[in-house]
mmCIF file of N, CA and C in Angstrom:
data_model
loop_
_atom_site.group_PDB
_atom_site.id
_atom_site.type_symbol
_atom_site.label_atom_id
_atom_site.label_comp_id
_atom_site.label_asym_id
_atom_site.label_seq_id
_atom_site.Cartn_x
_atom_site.Cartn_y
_atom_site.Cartn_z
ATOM 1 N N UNK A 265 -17.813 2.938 -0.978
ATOM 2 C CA UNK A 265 -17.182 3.586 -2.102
ATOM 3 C C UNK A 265 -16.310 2.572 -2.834
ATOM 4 N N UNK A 266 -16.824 2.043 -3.943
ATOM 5 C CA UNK A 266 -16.019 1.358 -4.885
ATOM 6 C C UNK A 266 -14.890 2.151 -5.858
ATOM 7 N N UNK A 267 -13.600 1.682 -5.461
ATOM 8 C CA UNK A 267 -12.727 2.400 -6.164
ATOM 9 C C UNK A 267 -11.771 1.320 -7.163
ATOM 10 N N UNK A 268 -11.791 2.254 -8.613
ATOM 11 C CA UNK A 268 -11.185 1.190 -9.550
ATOM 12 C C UNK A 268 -10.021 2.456 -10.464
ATOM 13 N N UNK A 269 -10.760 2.502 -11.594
ATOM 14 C CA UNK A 269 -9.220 2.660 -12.161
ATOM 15 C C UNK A 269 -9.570 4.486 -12.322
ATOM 16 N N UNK A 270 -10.849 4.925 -12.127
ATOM 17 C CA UNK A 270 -10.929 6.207 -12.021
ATOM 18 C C UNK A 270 -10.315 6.780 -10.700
ATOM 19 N N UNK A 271 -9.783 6.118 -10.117
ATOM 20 C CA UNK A 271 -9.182 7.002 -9.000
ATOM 21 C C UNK A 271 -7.352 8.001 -9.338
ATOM 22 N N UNK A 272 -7.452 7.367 -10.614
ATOM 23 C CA UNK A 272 -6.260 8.346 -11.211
ATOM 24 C C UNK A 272 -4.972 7.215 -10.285
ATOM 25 N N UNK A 273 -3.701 8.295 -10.525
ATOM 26 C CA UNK A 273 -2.655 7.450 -10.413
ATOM 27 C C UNK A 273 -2.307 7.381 -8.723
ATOM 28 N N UNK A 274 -1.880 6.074 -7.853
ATOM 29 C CA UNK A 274 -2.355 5.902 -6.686
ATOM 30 C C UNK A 274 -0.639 5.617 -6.089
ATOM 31 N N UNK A 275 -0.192 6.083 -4.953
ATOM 32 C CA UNK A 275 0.535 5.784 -4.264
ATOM 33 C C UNK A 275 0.556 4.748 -2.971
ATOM 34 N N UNK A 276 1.377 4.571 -2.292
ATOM 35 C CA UNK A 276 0.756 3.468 -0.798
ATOM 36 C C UNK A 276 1.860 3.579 -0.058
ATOM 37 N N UNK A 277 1.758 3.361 1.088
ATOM 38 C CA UNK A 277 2.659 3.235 1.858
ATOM 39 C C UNK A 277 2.647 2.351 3.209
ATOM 40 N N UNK A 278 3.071 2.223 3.840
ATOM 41 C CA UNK A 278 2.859 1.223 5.499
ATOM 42 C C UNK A 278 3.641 2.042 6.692
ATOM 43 N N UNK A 279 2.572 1.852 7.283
ATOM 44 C CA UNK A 279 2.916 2.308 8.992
ATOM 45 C C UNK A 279 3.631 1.382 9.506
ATOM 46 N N UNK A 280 4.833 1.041 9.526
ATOM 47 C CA UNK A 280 5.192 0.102 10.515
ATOM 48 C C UNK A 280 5.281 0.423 11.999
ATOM 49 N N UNK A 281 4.813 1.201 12.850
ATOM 50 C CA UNK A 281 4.581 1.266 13.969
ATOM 51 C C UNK A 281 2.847 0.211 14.088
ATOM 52 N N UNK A 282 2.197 0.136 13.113
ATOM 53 C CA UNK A 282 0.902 -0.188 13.086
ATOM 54 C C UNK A 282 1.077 -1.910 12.831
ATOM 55 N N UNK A 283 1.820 -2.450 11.686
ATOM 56 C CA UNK A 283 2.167 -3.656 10.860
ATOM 57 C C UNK A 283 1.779 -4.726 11.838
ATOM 58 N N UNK A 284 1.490 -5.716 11.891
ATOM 59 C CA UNK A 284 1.268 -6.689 12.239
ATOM 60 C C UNK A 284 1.651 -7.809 11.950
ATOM 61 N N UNK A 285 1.845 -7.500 10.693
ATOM 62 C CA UNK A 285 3.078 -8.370 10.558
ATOM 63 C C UNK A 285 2.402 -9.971 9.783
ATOM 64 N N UNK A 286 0.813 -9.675 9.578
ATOM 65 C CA UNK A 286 0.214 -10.627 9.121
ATOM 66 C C UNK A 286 0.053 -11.134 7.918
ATOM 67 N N UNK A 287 0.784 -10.275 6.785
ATOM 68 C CA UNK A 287 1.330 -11.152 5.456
ATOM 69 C C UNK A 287 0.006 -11.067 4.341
ATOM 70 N N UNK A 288 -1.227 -10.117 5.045
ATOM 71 C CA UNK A 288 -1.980 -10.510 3.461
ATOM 72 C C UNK A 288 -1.133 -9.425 2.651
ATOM 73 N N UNK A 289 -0.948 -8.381 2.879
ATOM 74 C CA UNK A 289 -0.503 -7.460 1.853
ATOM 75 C C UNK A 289 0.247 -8.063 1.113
ATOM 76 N N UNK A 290 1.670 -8.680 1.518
ATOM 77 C CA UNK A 290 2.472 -9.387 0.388
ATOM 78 C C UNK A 290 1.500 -10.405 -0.375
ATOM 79 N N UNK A 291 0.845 -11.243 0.025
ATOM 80 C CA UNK A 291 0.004 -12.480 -0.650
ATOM 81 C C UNK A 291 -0.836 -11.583 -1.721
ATOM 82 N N UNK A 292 -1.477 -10.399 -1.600
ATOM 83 C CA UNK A 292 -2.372 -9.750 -2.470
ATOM 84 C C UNK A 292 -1.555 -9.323 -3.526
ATOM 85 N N UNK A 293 -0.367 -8.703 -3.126
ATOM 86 C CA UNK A 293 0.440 -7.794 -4.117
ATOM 87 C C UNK A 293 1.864 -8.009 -3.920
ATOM 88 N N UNK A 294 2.918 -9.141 -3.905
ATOM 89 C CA UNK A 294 4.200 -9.002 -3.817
ATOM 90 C C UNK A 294 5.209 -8.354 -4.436
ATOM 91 N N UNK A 295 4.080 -7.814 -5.834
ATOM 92 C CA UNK A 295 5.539 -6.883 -6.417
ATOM 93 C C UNK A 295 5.672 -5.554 -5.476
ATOM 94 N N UNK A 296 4.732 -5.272 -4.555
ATOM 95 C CA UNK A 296 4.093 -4.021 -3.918
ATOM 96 C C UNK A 296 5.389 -4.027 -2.328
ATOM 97 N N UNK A 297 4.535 -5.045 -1.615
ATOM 98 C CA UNK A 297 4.928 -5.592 -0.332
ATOM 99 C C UNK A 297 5.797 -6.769 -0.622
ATOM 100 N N UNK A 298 6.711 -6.127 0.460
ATOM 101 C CA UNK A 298 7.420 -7.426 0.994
ATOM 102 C C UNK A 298 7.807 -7.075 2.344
ATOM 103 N N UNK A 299 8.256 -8.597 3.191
ATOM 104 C CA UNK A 299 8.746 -8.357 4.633
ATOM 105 C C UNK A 299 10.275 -8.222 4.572
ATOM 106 N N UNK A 300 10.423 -7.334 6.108
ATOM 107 C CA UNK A 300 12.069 -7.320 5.937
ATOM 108 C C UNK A 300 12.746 -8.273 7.012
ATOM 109 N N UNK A 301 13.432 -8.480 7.505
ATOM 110 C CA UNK A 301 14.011 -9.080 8.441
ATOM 111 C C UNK A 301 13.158 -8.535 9.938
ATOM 112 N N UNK A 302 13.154 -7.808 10.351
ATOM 113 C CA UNK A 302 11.783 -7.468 11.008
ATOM 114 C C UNK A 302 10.721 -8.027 11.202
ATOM 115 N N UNK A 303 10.414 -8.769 10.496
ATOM 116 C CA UNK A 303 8.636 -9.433 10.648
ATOM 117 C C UNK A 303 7.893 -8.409 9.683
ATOM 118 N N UNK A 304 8.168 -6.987 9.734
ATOM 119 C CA UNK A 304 7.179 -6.154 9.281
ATOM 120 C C UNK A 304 7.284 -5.876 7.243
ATOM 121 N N UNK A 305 6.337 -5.540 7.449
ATOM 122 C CA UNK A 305 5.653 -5.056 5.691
ATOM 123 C C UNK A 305 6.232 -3.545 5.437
ATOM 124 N N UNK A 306 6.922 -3.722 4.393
ATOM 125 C CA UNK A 306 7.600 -2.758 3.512
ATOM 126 C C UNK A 306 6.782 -2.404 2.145
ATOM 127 N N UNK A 307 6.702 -1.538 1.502
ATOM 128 C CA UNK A 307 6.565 -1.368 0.134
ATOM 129 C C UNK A 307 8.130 -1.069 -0.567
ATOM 130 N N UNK A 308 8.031 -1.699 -1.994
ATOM 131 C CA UNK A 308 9.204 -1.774 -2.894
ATOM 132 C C UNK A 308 9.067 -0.703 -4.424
ATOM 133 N N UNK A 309 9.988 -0.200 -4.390
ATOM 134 C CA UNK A 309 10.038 0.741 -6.223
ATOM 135 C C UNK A 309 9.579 -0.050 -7.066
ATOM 136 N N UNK A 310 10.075 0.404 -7.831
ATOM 137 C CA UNK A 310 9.667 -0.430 -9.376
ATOM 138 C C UNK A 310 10.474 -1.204 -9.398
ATOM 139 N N UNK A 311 11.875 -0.947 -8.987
ATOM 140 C CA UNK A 311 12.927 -1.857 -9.328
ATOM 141 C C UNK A 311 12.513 -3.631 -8.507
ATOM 142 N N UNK A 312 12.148 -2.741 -7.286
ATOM 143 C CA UNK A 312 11.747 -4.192 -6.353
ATOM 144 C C UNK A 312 12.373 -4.024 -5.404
ATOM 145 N N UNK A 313 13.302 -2.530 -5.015
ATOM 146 C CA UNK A 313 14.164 -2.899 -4.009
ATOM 147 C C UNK A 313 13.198 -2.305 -3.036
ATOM 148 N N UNK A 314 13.324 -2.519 -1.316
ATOM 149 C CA UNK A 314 12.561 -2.450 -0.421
ATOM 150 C C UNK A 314 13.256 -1.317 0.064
ATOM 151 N N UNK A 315 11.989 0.075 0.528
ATOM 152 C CA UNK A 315 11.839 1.024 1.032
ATOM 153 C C UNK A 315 11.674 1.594 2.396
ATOM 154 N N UNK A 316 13.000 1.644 3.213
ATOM 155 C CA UNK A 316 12.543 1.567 4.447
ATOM 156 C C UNK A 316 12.779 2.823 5.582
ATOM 157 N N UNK A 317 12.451 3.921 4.960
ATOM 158 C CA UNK A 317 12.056 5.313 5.292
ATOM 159 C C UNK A 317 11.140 5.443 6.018
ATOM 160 N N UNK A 318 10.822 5.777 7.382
ATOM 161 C CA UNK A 318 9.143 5.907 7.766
ATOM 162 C C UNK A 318 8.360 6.790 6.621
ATOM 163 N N UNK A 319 6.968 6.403 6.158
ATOM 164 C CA UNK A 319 6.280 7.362 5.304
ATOM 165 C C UNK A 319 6.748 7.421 4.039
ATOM 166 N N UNK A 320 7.521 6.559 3.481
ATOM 167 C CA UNK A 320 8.208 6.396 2.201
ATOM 168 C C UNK A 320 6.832 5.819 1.588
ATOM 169 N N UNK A 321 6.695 6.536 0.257
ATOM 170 C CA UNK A 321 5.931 6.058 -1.108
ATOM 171 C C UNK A 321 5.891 5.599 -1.706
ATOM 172 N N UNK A 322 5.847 4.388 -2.685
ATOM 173 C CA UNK A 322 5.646 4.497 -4.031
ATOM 174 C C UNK A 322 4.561 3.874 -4.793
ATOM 175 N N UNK A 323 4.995 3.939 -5.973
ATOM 176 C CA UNK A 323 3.699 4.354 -6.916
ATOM 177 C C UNK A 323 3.245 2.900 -6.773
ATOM 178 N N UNK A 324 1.800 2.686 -7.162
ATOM 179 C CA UNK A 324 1.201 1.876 -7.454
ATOM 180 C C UNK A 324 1.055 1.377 -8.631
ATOM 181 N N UNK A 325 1.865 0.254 -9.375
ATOM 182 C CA UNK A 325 0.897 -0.327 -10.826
ATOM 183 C C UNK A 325 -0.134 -0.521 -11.305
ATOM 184 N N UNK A 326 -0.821 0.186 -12.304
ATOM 185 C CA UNK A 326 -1.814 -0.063 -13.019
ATOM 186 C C UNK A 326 -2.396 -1.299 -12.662
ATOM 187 N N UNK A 327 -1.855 -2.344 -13.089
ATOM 188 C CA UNK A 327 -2.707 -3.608 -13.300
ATOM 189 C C UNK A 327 -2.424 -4.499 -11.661
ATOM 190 N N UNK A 328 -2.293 -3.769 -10.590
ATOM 191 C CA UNK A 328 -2.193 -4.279 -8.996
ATOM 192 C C UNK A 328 -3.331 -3.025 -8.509
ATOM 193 N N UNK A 329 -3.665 -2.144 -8.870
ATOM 194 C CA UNK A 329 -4.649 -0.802 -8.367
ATOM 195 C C UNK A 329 -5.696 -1.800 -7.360
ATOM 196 N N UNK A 330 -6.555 -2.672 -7.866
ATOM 197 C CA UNK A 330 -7.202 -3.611 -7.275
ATOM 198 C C UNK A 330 -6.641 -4.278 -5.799
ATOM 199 N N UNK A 331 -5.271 -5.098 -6.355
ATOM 200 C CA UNK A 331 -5.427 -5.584 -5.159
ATOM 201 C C UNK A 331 -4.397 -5.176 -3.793
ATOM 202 N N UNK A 332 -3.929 -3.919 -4.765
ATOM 203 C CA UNK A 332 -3.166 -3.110 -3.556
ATOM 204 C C UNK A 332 -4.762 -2.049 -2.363
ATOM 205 N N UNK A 333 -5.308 -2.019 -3.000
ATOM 206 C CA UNK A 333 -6.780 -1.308 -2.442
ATOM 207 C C UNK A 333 -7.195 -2.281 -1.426
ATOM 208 N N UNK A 334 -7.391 -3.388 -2.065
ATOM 209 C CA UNK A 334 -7.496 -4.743 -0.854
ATOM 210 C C UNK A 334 -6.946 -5.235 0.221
ATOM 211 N N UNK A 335 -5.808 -4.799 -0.317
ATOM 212 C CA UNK A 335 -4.746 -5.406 1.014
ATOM 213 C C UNK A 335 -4.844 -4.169 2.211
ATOM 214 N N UNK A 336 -5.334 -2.882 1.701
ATOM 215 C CA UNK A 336 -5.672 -2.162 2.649
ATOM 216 C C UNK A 336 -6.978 -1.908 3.318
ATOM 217 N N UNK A 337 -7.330 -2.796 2.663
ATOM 218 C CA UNK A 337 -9.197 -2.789 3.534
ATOM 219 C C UNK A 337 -8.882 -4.223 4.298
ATOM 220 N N UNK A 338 -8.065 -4.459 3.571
ATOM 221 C CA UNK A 338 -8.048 -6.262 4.318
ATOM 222 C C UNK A 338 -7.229 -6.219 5.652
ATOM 223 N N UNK A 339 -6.306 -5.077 5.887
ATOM 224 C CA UNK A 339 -5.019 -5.383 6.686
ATOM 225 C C UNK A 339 -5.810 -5.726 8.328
ATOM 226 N N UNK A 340 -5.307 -6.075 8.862
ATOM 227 C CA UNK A 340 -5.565 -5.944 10.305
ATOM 228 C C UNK A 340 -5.485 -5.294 11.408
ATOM 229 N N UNK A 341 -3.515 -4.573 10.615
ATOM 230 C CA UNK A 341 -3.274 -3.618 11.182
ATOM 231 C C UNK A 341 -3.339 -2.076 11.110
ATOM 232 N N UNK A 342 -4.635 -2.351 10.033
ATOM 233 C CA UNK A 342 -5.122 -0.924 9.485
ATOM 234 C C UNK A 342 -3.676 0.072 9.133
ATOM 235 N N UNK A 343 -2.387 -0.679 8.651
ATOM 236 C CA UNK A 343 -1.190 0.421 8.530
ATOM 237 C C UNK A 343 -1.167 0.028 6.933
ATOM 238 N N UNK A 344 -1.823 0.615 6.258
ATOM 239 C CA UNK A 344 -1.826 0.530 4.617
ATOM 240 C C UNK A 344 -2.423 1.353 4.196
ATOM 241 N N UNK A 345 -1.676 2.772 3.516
ATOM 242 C CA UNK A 345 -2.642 3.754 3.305
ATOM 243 C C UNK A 345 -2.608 3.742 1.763
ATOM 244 N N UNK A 346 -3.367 3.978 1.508
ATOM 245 C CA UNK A 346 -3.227 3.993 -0.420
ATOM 246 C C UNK A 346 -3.989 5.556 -0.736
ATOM 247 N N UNK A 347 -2.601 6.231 -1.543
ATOM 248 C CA UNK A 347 -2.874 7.812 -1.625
ATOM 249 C C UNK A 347 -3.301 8.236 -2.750
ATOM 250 N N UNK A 348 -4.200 8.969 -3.565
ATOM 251 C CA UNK A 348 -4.455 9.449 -4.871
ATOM 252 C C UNK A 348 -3.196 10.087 -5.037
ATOM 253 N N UNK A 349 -2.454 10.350 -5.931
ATOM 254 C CA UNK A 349 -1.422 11.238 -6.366
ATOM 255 C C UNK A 349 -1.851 12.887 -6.693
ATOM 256 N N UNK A 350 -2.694 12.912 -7.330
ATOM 257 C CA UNK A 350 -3.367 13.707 -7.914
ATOM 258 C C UNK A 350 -3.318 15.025 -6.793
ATOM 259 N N UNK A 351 -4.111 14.237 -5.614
ATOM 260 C CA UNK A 351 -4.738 15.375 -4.888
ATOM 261 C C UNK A 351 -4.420 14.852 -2.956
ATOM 262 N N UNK A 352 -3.475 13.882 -2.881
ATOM 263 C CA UNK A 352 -2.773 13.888 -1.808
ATOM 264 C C UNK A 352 -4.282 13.238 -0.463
ATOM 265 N N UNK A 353 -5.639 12.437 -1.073
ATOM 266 C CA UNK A 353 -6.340 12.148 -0.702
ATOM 267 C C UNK A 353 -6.101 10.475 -0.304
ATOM 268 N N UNK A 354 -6.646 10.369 0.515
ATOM 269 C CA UNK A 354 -5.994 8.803 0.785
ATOM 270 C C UNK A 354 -7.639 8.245 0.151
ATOM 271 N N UNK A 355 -7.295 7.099 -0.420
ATOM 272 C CA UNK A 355 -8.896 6.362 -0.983
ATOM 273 C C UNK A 355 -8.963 5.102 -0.322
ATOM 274 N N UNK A 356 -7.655 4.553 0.241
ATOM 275 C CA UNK A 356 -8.345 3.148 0.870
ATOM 276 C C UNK A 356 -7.065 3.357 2.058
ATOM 277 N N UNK A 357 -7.528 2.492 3.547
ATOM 278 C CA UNK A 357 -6.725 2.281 4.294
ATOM 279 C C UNK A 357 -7.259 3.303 5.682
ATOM 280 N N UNK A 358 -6.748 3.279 7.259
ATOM 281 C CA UNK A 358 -7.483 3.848 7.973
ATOM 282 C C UNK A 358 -8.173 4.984 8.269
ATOM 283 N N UNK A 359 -7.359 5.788 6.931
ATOM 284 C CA UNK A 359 -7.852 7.766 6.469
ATOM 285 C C UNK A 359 -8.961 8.241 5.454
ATOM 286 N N UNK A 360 -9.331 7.104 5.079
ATOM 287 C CA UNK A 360 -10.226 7.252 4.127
ATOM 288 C C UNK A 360 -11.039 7.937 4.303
ATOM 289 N N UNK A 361 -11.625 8.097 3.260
ATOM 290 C CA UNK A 361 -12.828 9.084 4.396
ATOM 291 C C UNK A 361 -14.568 8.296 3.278
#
C-alpha cells in the first residue's frame, strides 16, 4: 500500500517502551523527531518543543508526510505509528493493517 498525500491529514507518535534508540527517524524527519536525554525518540509540536507524554501526538507536516511514513516502515523498533486524523486509522508503522 503506497501512501502519499491522499491519506488526508496524518498524526505520529513513538512508543518509547519499543525505541531503540537507532536515530533513522530523526535523520528522515528532524523537525518531527528528536532524542531526549534518554537515548530515546520523541516527536516535537510545531513549535519544536519535545513531547514527552506516553502516546502524545502531533500533527504531521504536509511537505515531511513522505518521510515521516518512512521512518516508520524504516524503524527497527517498529515504535512509530503514523495515524490518519480523519478516521483514527494508523497507515504506516506496526498497526497498519
Amino acid at each position: 500500500m503506497e501512501t502519499t498525500t491522499e491519506t488526508g491529514e496524518l498524526e505520529v507518535w513513538v512508543d518509547q517502551d519499543l525505541c531503540t534508540g537507532d536515530g533513522l527517524c530523526v535523520q528522515y524527519a528532524p523537525e518531527v523527531f528528536e532524542f531526549d536525554i534518554d537515548g530515546l525518540a520523541y516527536v516535537k509540536d510545531s513549535a519544536g518543543d519535545l513531547l514527552q507524554s506516553p502516546g502524545v501526538r502531533t500533527g504531521v507536516p504536509e511537505h515531511l508526510r513522505l518521510e515521516v511514513i518512512d521512518a516508520a516502515k524504516e524503524c527497527p523498533g517498529d515504535c512509530i505509528h503514523v495515524m490518519r486524523r480523519a478516521d483514527d486509522v494508523e497507515i504506516a508503522g506496526p498497526d497498519a493493517t
